[in-house]
Short mmCIF file of C-alpha atoms in Angstrom, two decimals:
data_model
loop_
_atom_site.label_atom_id
_atom_site.label_comp_id
_atom_site.label_asym_id
_atom_site.label_seq_id
_atom_site.Cartn_x
_atom_site.Cartn_y
_atom_site.Cartn_z
CA MET A 14 0.29 -0.37 -0.17
CA SER A 15 0.89 3.75 -0.85
CA THR A 16 2.01 5.71 1.72
CA THR A 17 1.28 9.13 0.25
CA THR A 18 -1.95 10.01 1.86
CA PHE A 19 -5.10 11.31 0.57
CA ALA A 20 -4.71 14.64 2.10
CA ALA A 21 -1.39 15.15 0.17
CA VAL A 22 -2.88 13.83 -3.51
CA SER A 23 -5.45 16.07 -2.79
CA ALA A 24 -3.99 18.79 -1.73
CA VAL A 25 -4.20 22.24 -3.16
CA LYS A 26 -2.12 25.31 -3.34
CA GLN A 27 -3.81 28.96 -3.41
CA ARG A 28 -2.29 31.00 -5.97
CA CYS A 29 -4.38 33.84 -5.47
CA ASP A 30 -8.34 34.69 -4.13
CA THR A 31 -10.10 32.43 -5.91
CA GLU A 32 -7.63 30.25 -7.98
CA PHE A 33 -6.00 26.88 -7.02
CA SER A 34 -3.10 24.65 -8.28
CA VAL A 35 -3.27 20.72 -7.58
CA ASP A 36 -1.14 17.89 -9.07
CA LEU A 37 -3.57 15.14 -10.09
CA SER A 38 -2.03 11.88 -8.81
CA PRO A 39 -1.18 9.65 -11.73
CA ALA A 40 -1.45 7.12 -8.96
CA TRP A 41 -5.66 7.79 -8.13
CA THR A 42 -6.87 6.33 -11.51
CA ILE A 43 -8.25 4.01 -13.28
CA GLY A 44 -7.21 3.48 -17.26
CA GLY A 45 -5.26 6.42 -16.73
CA ARG A 46 -7.76 9.09 -15.49
CA PRO A 47 -8.34 10.38 -12.11
CA ASN A 48 -11.31 8.84 -10.01
CA GLY A 49 -14.14 11.46 -10.09
CA GLY A 50 -14.89 11.06 -6.62
CA TYR A 51 -11.35 12.14 -6.14
CA LEU A 52 -11.53 15.15 -8.70
CA LEU A 53 -14.26 16.15 -6.47
CA ALA A 54 -12.30 16.40 -3.49
CA THR A 55 -10.00 18.19 -5.21
CA ILE A 56 -12.45 21.05 -5.78
CA ALA A 57 -13.65 20.37 -2.44
CA ARG A 58 -10.48 21.42 -0.57
CA ALA A 59 -10.23 24.68 -2.33
CA ALA A 60 -13.77 25.65 -1.71
CA THR A 61 -12.70 24.92 1.73
CA VAL A 62 -9.69 27.42 2.03
CA VAL A 63 -12.25 30.26 1.07
CA SER A 64 -15.67 29.73 2.65
CA GLY A 65 -16.87 30.72 5.78
CA HIS A 66 -18.08 27.62 6.87
CA PRO A 67 -15.97 24.24 7.55
CA ASP A 68 -17.57 21.60 6.38
CA VAL A 69 -19.03 20.15 2.95
CA LEU A 70 -22.72 19.71 3.54
CA ALA A 71 -23.85 18.92 0.09
CA ALA A 72 -21.57 18.66 -3.66
CA SER A 73 -23.04 18.12 -6.99
CA ALA A 74 -20.56 17.53 -9.82
CA HIS A 75 -21.33 17.34 -13.71
CA TYR A 76 -18.03 15.96 -15.29
CA LEU A 77 -17.16 17.55 -18.31
CA ARG A 78 -14.48 15.30 -19.46
CA SER A 79 -11.80 13.30 -17.97
CA PRO A 80 -8.30 14.86 -17.19
CA GLU A 81 -4.89 13.10 -17.85
CA PRO A 82 -3.06 13.32 -14.31
CA GLY A 83 -0.57 16.71 -13.81
CA PRO A 84 -0.77 19.53 -12.78
CA ALA A 85 -4.58 21.46 -13.02
CA GLU A 86 -6.13 24.48 -11.77
CA ILE A 87 -9.27 24.85 -9.66
CA GLU A 88 -11.27 28.05 -9.98
CA VAL A 89 -13.77 28.86 -6.81
CA GLU A 90 -16.41 31.51 -6.22
CA VAL A 91 -18.18 32.02 -3.88
CA LEU A 92 -21.79 32.57 -4.53
CA ARG A 93 -23.54 33.18 -0.83
CA THR A 94 -22.35 33.32 2.56
CA GLY A 95 -25.40 32.85 4.68
CA ARG A 96 -25.40 32.89 8.74
CA SER A 97 -25.32 28.86 8.49
CA ALA A 98 -23.81 27.90 5.28
CA THR A 99 -21.53 28.99 2.54
CA GLN A 100 -22.48 28.02 -1.13
CA LEU A 101 -19.65 27.72 -3.79
CA ARG A 102 -19.51 26.93 -7.73
CA GLY A 103 -16.11 25.04 -8.05
CA ARG A 104 -14.25 24.11 -11.42
CA LEU A 105 -11.32 22.00 -12.28
CA LEU A 106 -9.27 22.94 -15.58
CA LYS A 107 -6.44 21.03 -17.58
CA ASP A 108 -4.57 24.14 -19.39
CA GLY A 109 -7.53 25.82 -19.19
CA VAL A 110 -10.22 23.67 -20.09
CA PRO A 111 -12.82 23.00 -18.34
CA GLN A 112 -13.00 19.36 -16.76
CA VAL A 113 -15.23 19.36 -13.77
CA GLU A 114 -17.99 21.70 -12.43
CA ALA A 115 -19.26 21.41 -9.29
CA LEU A 116 -21.29 23.43 -6.63
CA LEU A 117 -20.81 22.91 -3.02
CA THR A 118 -22.63 23.88 0.41
CA LEU A 119 -20.60 24.33 3.58
CA GLY A 120 -21.92 24.39 7.04
CA VAL A 121 -20.83 23.05 10.25
CA LEU A 122 -21.73 19.40 10.80
CA GLY A 123 -23.20 18.81 14.46
CA ALA A 124 -24.15 15.88 16.57
CA ALA A 125 -23.79 12.47 14.37
CA GLU A 126 -26.67 10.82 16.53
CA PRO A 127 -29.64 11.04 13.86
CA PHE A 128 -33.06 12.15 15.31
CA TRP A 129 -34.78 9.64 13.00
CA GLN A 130 -34.00 7.17 10.00
CA ASP A 131 -35.95 4.70 8.43
CA GLY A 132 -35.06 3.41 4.85
CA VAL A 133 -32.01 4.31 5.11
CA PRO A 134 -30.70 0.36 4.04
CA GLN A 135 -29.08 -1.32 6.86
CA PRO A 136 -26.94 -3.95 4.40
CA GLU A 137 -25.81 -7.05 6.19
CA PHE A 138 -22.03 -7.02 5.84
CA GLY A 139 -20.31 -10.64 5.40
CA PRO A 140 -17.09 -11.13 6.96
CA PHE A 141 -14.35 -9.08 5.10
CA PRO A 142 -11.48 -11.20 3.97
CA GLU A 143 -7.94 -10.42 5.44
CA GLU A 144 -6.17 -9.14 2.23
CA PRO A 145 -7.95 -6.09 0.06
CA TRP A 146 -9.09 -6.44 -3.65
CA GLY A 147 -9.16 -10.28 -3.87
CA PRO A 148 -8.34 -11.87 -7.59
CA ASP A 149 -8.53 -9.86 -10.57
CA VAL A 150 -11.56 -9.72 -11.92
CA LEU A 151 -12.14 -6.16 -12.45
CA SER A 152 -9.93 -4.88 -15.12
CA SER A 153 -11.51 -6.56 -18.69
CA GLY A 154 -7.61 -4.89 -19.38
CA ILE A 155 -7.62 -1.07 -17.97
CA PRO A 156 -5.39 -0.39 -15.62
CA ILE A 157 -6.25 0.39 -11.92
CA ALA A 158 -3.29 2.47 -10.33
CA ILE A 159 -5.34 3.23 -7.48
CA ARG A 160 -5.33 -0.24 -6.32
CA ASP A 161 -2.34 0.05 -4.76
CA GLU A 162 -3.38 3.01 -2.98
CA ILE A 163 -7.15 2.31 -1.34
CA ASP A 164 -7.74 -0.90 0.32
CA VAL A 165 -11.29 -2.45 -1.18
CA TYR A 166 -12.33 -5.77 0.91
CA PHE A 167 -15.05 -7.01 -0.79
CA ASP A 168 -17.54 -9.18 1.40
CA ARG A 169 -18.51 -11.19 -1.41
CA PRO A 170 -15.62 -12.04 -4.05
CA LEU A 171 -15.99 -10.44 -7.54
CA ALA A 172 -14.12 -13.65 -8.46
CA ASP A 173 -17.79 -15.33 -7.84
CA GLY A 174 -19.52 -13.74 -10.84
CA PRO A 175 -22.27 -11.31 -10.49
CA SER A 176 -24.98 -12.14 -8.12
CA GLY A 177 -27.61 -10.05 -10.49
CA ARG A 178 -28.23 -7.86 -7.64
CA GLY A 179 -26.36 -5.01 -8.70
CA GLU A 180 -24.50 -4.52 -5.25
CA LEU A 181 -21.27 -4.07 -3.67
CA ARG A 182 -20.68 -3.89 -0.13
CA ALA A 183 -16.85 -3.18 0.98
CA LEU A 184 -14.54 -1.98 3.67
CA LEU A 185 -12.78 0.48 2.62
CA ALA A 186 -9.49 2.29 3.93
CA LEU A 187 -7.43 5.21 2.58
CA PRO A 188 -3.83 4.89 2.40
CA GLY A 189 -1.73 4.53 6.09
CA ASP A 190 -5.20 4.14 7.60
CA GLU A 191 -5.70 7.87 7.61
CA PRO A 192 -8.91 9.27 9.09
CA PHE A 193 -11.50 10.04 6.53
CA ASP A 194 -12.72 13.49 6.57
CA PRO A 195 -16.06 15.55 4.63
CA VAL A 196 -13.76 16.29 2.02
CA SER A 197 -12.32 12.90 1.66
CA LEU A 198 -15.85 11.09 2.03
CA LEU A 199 -16.63 12.71 -1.60
CA PHE A 200 -13.94 10.34 -2.53
CA ALA A 201 -15.19 7.92 -0.86
CA VAL A 202 -18.94 7.85 -2.26
CA ASP A 203 -17.41 6.95 -5.86
CA ALA A 204 -14.52 4.70 -4.95
CA LEU A 205 -15.70 1.36 -5.06
CA PRO A 206 -15.62 -0.32 -8.91
CA PRO A 207 -19.44 0.50 -10.96
CA ALA A 208 -21.88 -1.83 -9.24
CA THR A 209 -23.02 -2.78 -12.28
CA LEU A 210 -20.26 -5.36 -12.53
CA ASP A 211 -22.69 -7.45 -10.04
CA VAL A 212 -24.98 -7.60 -13.23
CA ALA A 213 -23.22 -7.75 -15.89
CA PRO A 214 -19.11 -6.91 -17.15
CA SER A 215 -19.27 -3.81 -18.91
CA GLY A 216 -16.73 -1.62 -20.63
CA TRP A 217 -16.08 2.20 -18.98
CA VAL A 218 -19.13 3.10 -16.96
CA PRO A 219 -18.01 7.36 -16.81
CA THR A 220 -19.96 9.35 -14.28
CA LEU A 221 -22.31 12.45 -15.93
CA GLU A 222 -23.15 13.19 -12.47
CA LEU A 223 -22.35 13.35 -8.87
CA THR A 224 -24.01 13.95 -5.72
CA ALA A 225 -23.11 14.12 -2.59
CA TYR A 226 -24.61 14.27 1.22
CA VAL A 227 -22.02 14.70 4.04
CA ARG A 228 -23.93 13.53 7.09
CA ALA A 229 -21.14 13.53 9.99
CA HIS A 230 -18.02 13.63 10.62
CA PRO A 231 -16.69 10.36 10.43
CA ALA A 232 -14.99 8.39 13.63
CA PRO A 233 -11.92 7.17 12.54
CA GLY A 234 -10.95 4.14 10.94
CA PRO A 235 -12.60 2.21 7.61
CA VAL A 236 -15.49 3.29 6.39
CA ARG A 237 -18.06 0.64 5.32
CA VAL A 238 -19.79 1.14 1.83
CA LEU A 239 -22.93 -0.21 -0.01
CA HIS A 240 -22.37 0.64 -3.46
CA ARG A 241 -25.65 0.17 -5.31
CA ALA A 242 -27.16 -0.28 -9.15
CA HIS A 243 -31.03 0.84 -10.00
CA LEU A 244 -32.37 0.81 -12.92
CA ILE A 245 -29.92 0.68 -16.04
CA GLY A 246 -31.56 1.37 -19.54
CA ASP A 247 -30.90 3.88 -22.86
CA GLY A 248 -27.39 3.20 -22.21
CA ARG A 249 -27.20 4.90 -18.13
CA VAL A 250 -27.22 3.68 -14.84
CA ASP A 251 -27.99 5.50 -11.51
CA GLU A 252 -26.23 4.41 -8.56
CA SER A 253 -26.35 4.73 -4.92
CA CYS A 254 -23.85 5.03 -2.50
CA HIS A 255 -24.74 5.17 1.63
CA VAL A 256 -20.89 4.97 3.74
CA TRP A 257 -20.96 4.12 7.42
CA ASP A 258 -18.03 4.63 10.06
CA SER A 259 -16.40 2.58 12.40
CA ALA A 260 -18.73 3.54 14.83
CA GLY A 261 -21.54 2.58 12.32
CA THR A 262 -23.04 5.97 12.14
CA LEU A 263 -24.37 7.13 8.35
CA VAL A 264 -21.66 9.68 7.61
CA ALA A 265 -22.57 9.91 3.58
CA GLN A 266 -24.49 9.10 0.76
CA GLY A 267 -24.00 9.39 -2.66
CA THR A 268 -26.13 9.30 -5.97
CA GLN A 269 -25.03 9.08 -9.47
CA LEU A 270 -25.89 8.97 -13.01
CA ALA A 271 -22.86 7.40 -15.46
CA GLY A 272 -23.30 5.94 -18.95
CA ILE A 273 -22.81 2.19 -19.74
CA ARG A 274 -22.74 -0.34 -22.58
CA ILE A 275 -24.17 -3.37 -21.99
CA GLY A 276 -26.21 -6.53 -22.46
CA MET B 13 -58.11 24.30 -10.41
CA SER B 14 -56.19 26.82 -12.81
CA THR B 15 -56.01 26.63 -16.11
CA THR B 16 -52.69 28.13 -16.47
CA THR B 17 -50.46 26.18 -17.50
CA PHE B 18 -47.04 24.74 -16.53
CA ALA B 19 -45.84 25.42 -20.05
CA ALA B 20 -47.11 28.90 -19.66
CA VAL B 21 -45.25 29.85 -15.80
CA SER B 22 -42.06 28.32 -17.14
CA ALA B 23 -42.06 30.03 -19.98
CA VAL B 24 -38.97 31.86 -20.37
CA LYS B 25 -37.87 34.39 -23.11
CA GLN B 26 -34.49 34.92 -24.72
CA ARG B 27 -33.32 38.42 -24.27
CA CYS B 28 -30.03 37.35 -25.80
CA ASP B 29 -27.84 34.30 -26.46
CA THR B 30 -27.48 33.42 -23.08
CA GLU B 31 -30.02 35.54 -20.92
CA PHE B 32 -33.23 34.77 -20.35
CA SER B 33 -36.46 36.25 -19.03
CA VAL B 34 -38.76 34.35 -16.66
CA ASP B 35 -42.16 35.53 -14.88
CA LEU B 36 -42.09 33.46 -11.76
CA SER B 37 -46.14 32.69 -10.63
CA PRO B 38 -47.66 33.65 -7.42
CA ALA B 39 -49.75 31.08 -7.55
CA TRP B 40 -46.66 28.07 -8.01
CA THR B 41 -45.60 29.43 -4.49
CA ILE B 42 -46.01 28.09 -0.72
CA GLY B 43 -45.96 30.46 1.62
CA GLY B 44 -45.31 33.00 -1.07
CA ARG B 45 -42.13 31.82 -2.12
CA PRO B 46 -41.97 29.81 -6.07
CA ASN B 47 -41.62 25.87 -5.52
CA GLY B 48 -38.08 24.94 -6.02
CA GLY B 49 -38.39 21.94 -8.23
CA TYR B 50 -40.49 24.52 -10.31
CA LEU B 51 -37.55 26.84 -9.89
CA LEU B 52 -35.96 24.47 -11.57
CA ALA B 53 -37.57 23.68 -14.26
CA THR B 54 -37.53 27.60 -15.74
CA ILE B 55 -33.76 27.05 -15.70
CA ALA B 56 -33.82 24.17 -17.34
CA ARG B 57 -36.04 25.76 -20.64
CA ALA B 58 -33.75 27.93 -20.90
CA ALA B 59 -31.03 25.37 -20.86
CA THR B 60 -32.72 23.32 -23.74
CA VAL B 61 -33.13 26.24 -26.03
CA VAL B 62 -29.49 26.92 -26.18
CA SER B 63 -28.15 23.38 -25.87
CA GLY B 64 -27.52 21.09 -28.58
CA HIS B 65 -29.58 18.36 -27.33
CA PRO B 66 -33.07 18.60 -26.46
CA ASP B 67 -33.62 16.45 -23.48
CA VAL B 68 -33.05 16.96 -19.70
CA LEU B 69 -30.85 14.21 -18.07
CA ALA B 70 -29.40 15.54 -14.94
CA ALA B 71 -30.04 18.58 -13.09
CA SER B 72 -28.31 19.71 -9.68
CA ALA B 73 -29.51 22.86 -7.98
CA HIS B 74 -28.13 24.48 -4.91
CA TYR B 75 -30.86 27.11 -3.53
CA LEU B 76 -28.91 30.47 -2.25
CA ARG B 77 -32.20 32.48 -1.76
CA SER B 78 -35.81 32.18 -1.79
CA PRO B 79 -37.16 34.92 -4.46
CA GLU B 80 -40.20 36.53 -4.59
CA PRO B 81 -42.63 36.14 -7.46
CA GLY B 82 -42.16 38.05 -10.54
CA PRO B 83 -40.00 38.84 -13.02
CA ALA B 84 -36.88 37.25 -12.79
CA GLU B 85 -33.76 36.52 -15.23
CA ILE B 86 -32.09 33.75 -16.21
CA GLU B 87 -28.09 33.43 -17.41
CA VAL B 88 -26.98 30.04 -18.66
CA GLU B 89 -23.80 29.17 -19.88
CA VAL B 90 -22.57 26.28 -22.30
CA LEU B 91 -20.08 24.08 -20.70
CA ARG B 92 -19.15 21.50 -23.16
CA THR B 93 -20.98 20.50 -26.58
CA GLY B 94 -20.39 16.67 -26.94
CA ARG B 95 -21.60 13.74 -29.50
CA SER B 96 -23.99 12.84 -26.93
CA ALA B 97 -24.48 15.48 -24.72
CA THR B 98 -24.97 18.94 -23.69
CA GLN B 99 -23.41 20.34 -20.39
CA LEU B 100 -24.52 23.62 -19.25
CA ARG B 101 -24.33 25.91 -16.01
CA GLY B 102 -27.41 28.20 -15.84
CA ARG B 103 -28.78 30.54 -12.76
CA LEU B 104 -31.93 32.25 -11.96
CA LEU B 105 -31.37 36.12 -10.83
CA LYS B 106 -33.84 38.40 -8.82
CA ASP B 107 -33.20 41.80 -9.92
CA GLY B 108 -29.38 40.88 -10.45
CA VAL B 109 -28.92 38.94 -7.43
CA PRO B 110 -28.13 34.94 -8.02
CA GLN B 111 -31.13 32.84 -6.51
CA VAL B 112 -30.62 29.03 -7.88
CA GLU B 113 -27.79 27.99 -9.20
CA ALA B 114 -27.69 24.45 -11.71
CA LEU B 115 -25.72 22.57 -13.55
CA LEU B 116 -27.69 20.60 -16.28
CA THR B 117 -26.47 17.74 -18.54
CA LEU B 118 -29.10 17.11 -21.65
CA GLY B 119 -29.08 14.39 -24.16
CA VAL B 120 -31.50 12.49 -26.17
CA LEU B 121 -33.78 10.11 -24.18
CA GLY B 122 -34.31 7.25 -26.43
CA ALA B 123 -36.23 3.41 -25.11
CA ALA B 124 -38.16 3.53 -22.04
CA GLU B 125 -38.11 -0.46 -21.64
CA PRO B 126 -35.35 -0.92 -18.75
CA PHE B 127 -32.07 -3.47 -19.65
CA TRP B 128 -32.45 -4.06 -16.14
CA GLN B 129 -33.89 -2.63 -12.00
CA ASP B 130 -33.65 -3.81 -8.97
CA GLY B 131 -33.74 -2.33 -5.60
CA VAL B 132 -35.89 0.59 -7.12
CA PRO B 133 -38.31 0.68 -4.49
CA GLN B 134 -41.71 -0.83 -5.58
CA PRO B 135 -44.72 0.93 -3.55
CA GLU B 136 -48.22 -0.36 -3.60
CA PHE B 137 -49.74 2.59 -4.26
CA GLY B 138 -53.48 2.17 -2.01
CA PRO B 139 -56.83 4.19 -4.05
CA PHE B 140 -56.93 7.39 -4.24
CA PRO B 141 -59.38 9.53 -3.22
CA GLU B 142 -62.14 11.12 -5.74
CA GLU B 143 -61.09 14.74 -4.67
CA PRO B 144 -57.33 15.80 -4.58
CA TRP B 145 -55.45 17.09 -1.56
CA GLY B 146 -57.91 16.43 1.29
CA PRO B 147 -58.39 18.44 4.30
CA ASP B 148 -56.26 20.70 5.17
CA VAL B 149 -53.39 19.33 7.18
CA LEU B 150 -50.55 21.20 5.26
CA SER B 151 -49.79 24.29 6.24
CA SER B 152 -49.76 25.47 9.74
CA GLY B 153 -50.84 28.56 8.69
CA ILE B 154 -48.61 28.75 5.87
CA PRO B 155 -50.30 29.38 2.61
CA ILE B 156 -49.82 26.83 -0.13
CA ALA B 157 -50.93 28.78 -3.14
CA ILE B 158 -49.81 25.78 -5.48
CA ARG B 159 -52.68 24.00 -4.04
CA ASP B 160 -54.77 25.43 -6.52
CA GLU B 161 -52.72 24.85 -9.73
CA ILE B 162 -51.44 21.22 -9.38
CA ASP B 163 -54.03 18.19 -8.01
CA VAL B 164 -52.01 15.90 -5.71
CA TYR B 165 -54.00 12.77 -4.63
CA PHE B 166 -52.16 11.51 -1.51
CA ASP B 167 -53.59 7.71 -1.46
CA ARG B 168 -53.66 8.01 2.17
CA PRO B 169 -55.51 11.17 4.22
CA LEU B 170 -52.65 13.24 5.83
CA ALA B 171 -55.79 14.02 8.47
CA ASP B 172 -55.02 10.68 9.62
CA GLY B 173 -51.76 11.94 10.92
CA PRO B 174 -48.06 10.94 10.69
CA SER B 175 -47.24 7.00 9.82
CA GLY B 176 -43.97 7.52 11.39
CA ARG B 177 -42.94 5.78 7.96
CA GLY B 178 -41.39 9.13 6.49
CA GLU B 179 -43.56 8.36 3.07
CA LEU B 180 -45.67 10.05 0.98
CA ARG B 181 -47.59 8.66 -2.11
CA ALA B 182 -49.48 10.43 -4.56
CA LEU B 183 -50.73 10.84 -7.84
CA LEU B 184 -50.02 14.11 -9.33
CA ALA B 185 -51.74 16.12 -12.20
CA LEU B 186 -50.52 19.01 -13.69
CA PRO B 187 -53.62 22.13 -14.46
CA GLY B 188 -55.80 21.03 -17.07
CA ASP B 189 -53.78 17.49 -17.26
CA GLU B 190 -50.71 18.66 -19.42
CA PRO B 191 -48.39 15.89 -20.39
CA PHE B 192 -45.29 15.89 -18.49
CA ASP B 193 -41.95 16.27 -20.07
CA PRO B 194 -38.58 16.27 -18.80
CA VAL B 195 -38.78 19.69 -18.12
CA SER B 196 -41.59 19.63 -15.69
CA LEU B 197 -40.21 16.47 -14.35
CA LEU B 198 -38.07 18.14 -12.64
CA PHE B 199 -40.56 20.05 -11.16
CA ALA B 200 -42.74 16.43 -9.92
CA VAL B 201 -39.16 15.41 -8.05
CA ASP B 202 -40.23 18.13 -5.67
CA ALA B 203 -43.99 18.76 -6.42
CA LEU B 204 -45.27 16.98 -2.72
CA PRO B 205 -44.63 18.15 0.37
CA PRO B 206 -41.94 17.63 2.72
CA ALA B 207 -41.65 13.68 3.42
CA THR B 208 -41.15 14.48 7.10
CA LEU B 209 -44.99 15.69 7.49
CA ASP B 210 -45.16 11.54 7.87
CA VAL B 211 -42.03 11.84 11.22
CA ALA B 212 -43.56 14.67 12.62
CA PRO B 213 -44.92 18.39 11.88
CA SER B 214 -42.09 21.21 11.36
CA GLY B 215 -41.96 24.59 9.88
CA TRP B 216 -40.56 25.49 6.68
CA VAL B 217 -38.30 22.95 5.23
CA PRO B 218 -36.08 24.51 2.76
CA THR B 219 -34.10 22.77 0.07
CA LEU B 220 -30.46 23.38 -0.06
CA GLU B 221 -29.83 20.84 -3.05
CA LEU B 222 -31.98 19.01 -5.44
CA THR B 223 -30.67 16.69 -7.64
CA ALA B 224 -32.69 14.69 -10.58
CA TYR B 225 -32.27 12.57 -13.35
CA VAL B 226 -34.54 11.72 -16.03
CA ARG B 227 -34.73 8.51 -17.43
CA ALA B 228 -37.69 8.21 -19.71
CA HIS B 229 -40.22 10.24 -21.89
CA PRO B 230 -43.55 10.20 -19.85
CA ALA B 231 -46.34 8.98 -20.73
CA PRO B 232 -49.26 11.47 -21.21
CA GLY B 233 -51.15 11.55 -18.30
CA PRO B 234 -51.17 12.35 -14.10
CA VAL B 235 -47.91 10.47 -12.77
CA ARG B 236 -47.58 8.36 -9.38
CA VAL B 237 -44.67 9.55 -6.63
CA LEU B 238 -42.92 8.04 -4.03
CA HIS B 239 -41.59 10.69 -2.04
CA ARG B 240 -39.71 9.38 1.14
CA ALA B 241 -37.60 10.70 3.81
CA HIS B 242 -34.44 8.68 5.20
CA LEU B 243 -32.48 10.62 7.66
CA ILE B 244 -32.98 13.39 9.90
CA GLY B 245 -30.48 14.55 12.05
CA ASP B 246 -28.30 17.73 12.84
CA GLY B 247 -30.89 19.99 10.96
CA ARG B 248 -31.18 18.12 7.86
CA VAL B 249 -33.13 15.52 6.16
CA ASP B 250 -32.36 14.14 2.70
CA GLU B 251 -35.19 13.06 0.45
CA SER B 252 -35.83 10.90 -2.28
CA CYS B 253 -38.60 10.96 -5.03
CA HIS B 254 -39.42 8.51 -7.72
CA VAL B 255 -41.84 9.53 -10.40
CA TRP B 256 -43.86 6.56 -12.16
CA ASP B 257 -45.56 7.57 -15.62
CA SER B 258 -49.66 5.91 -16.62
CA ALA B 259 -47.63 3.03 -17.90
CA GLY B 260 -45.82 2.23 -14.82
CA THR B 261 -42.12 3.39 -16.34
CA LEU B 262 -39.33 4.79 -14.02
CA VAL B 263 -39.67 8.52 -15.46
CA ALA B 264 -37.83 10.15 -13.02
CA GLN B 265 -35.72 10.15 -9.65
CA GLY B 266 -34.85 12.77 -7.42
CA THR B 267 -32.93 13.43 -4.28
CA GLN B 268 -32.78 16.24 -2.45
CA LEU B 269 -31.19 17.61 0.92
CA ALA B 270 -33.12 19.76 3.37
CA GLY B 271 -32.99 22.21 6.18
CA ILE B 272 -35.30 21.40 8.89
CA ARG B 273 -36.23 22.16 12.89
CA ILE B 274 -38.17 19.57 14.17
CA GLY B 275 -38.45 17.44 18.06
#
């Protein structure tokens, strides 16, 4: 496992008020392109710097292009600063060309204890294996550099083939067991392979839109992730993601629409 | 029921390439403020005019302020035009002050028949009443002008009090049974009262973020809507929304994060 932390690969450098530079890591890539949640997290890091509020509450990204790793620019614009929230626009550019556009709402995360919950999935996570990832059944030839960075322990071997449910359940750890924070949770909701792998193999499943809600500060330790496909049709799939911390608190929720060629 | 169509109240007028004017209807309001899905739909109408692709596939909005009805401005910016999709930024302003910021992906909606689905809610809609809305238990004094515009038939009387499940199920019709389209589906995913009403009464539940995916062109006729709260905590609630057309096809999915004071 790599010793380069997520904090390091998602770090941004402020060049002026609203402009930042970032060095997109070639290690956090699939098929040579940075993971979408990772890209959104770098925008969120920049947003956090200029925001009057510390914690990402909601982030929505539309993916225009899939940049190569290396130096990139981030621009943020504060849209409104209110008493309880700061709302921002953020964009990631490569050589001046927009790659990811995002809107973010930042606030203050408080008590983790929910007042009420119902209809939140309550997955039975099976026992996790001792070794992450398991046999390589993911790639269909696509190089998955990010496998050397994060540890993903599926509770059901992918090598067993699709269950047909469109559901992946896994324990997810950052390099060196770095604790998650609201920004790295934006990566967590997009960290697993496409849940459609549990339906049928397909090619590249590019994210069109990703929305994440952060609900609580995560306790230290790895997180449990439920990644689920719901409807595949007309060349697109929607996937939901739920993330629980080591204390069992639901800390993040994600939804995405992605393109897919399948069947 | 009003005879002013949704197409009319969401109509936009192009002032120049990327600038539009809109007249926000005082009739499509709750507590004197336009419904959030309605506001997003007006932005989508403008986006559709400048887009190289006709159909909204995904839209994400962050709500900065809650404008009064009346004249407003919409600005759109094409971020990227690709072969299969046009991606845009859109914002609604009142007297030059930004109110709603949105990102949109437009494409071409094709076959309605899904390739695969699982884990999509399959609610049992009970019999719908003959009269919409039923006894007024919603308002807690808030004037709900939109009640005279849309017909909402709950399959369980709200007057029965909260079931505790955080779930509202209803048939939804536009004025004059105007057929839904991809743009008005953006309204449909935010048309029902807060699903938290089925947990406990509360004050205003302002939407912070709303994301909608349109999955198919809806068949003519009213739509069935499942609106569900999942987790209330730390002053916020996430709600999901599923919309089926009269043929039983899942045509839109929505998720939102809203503020709430409850308990």
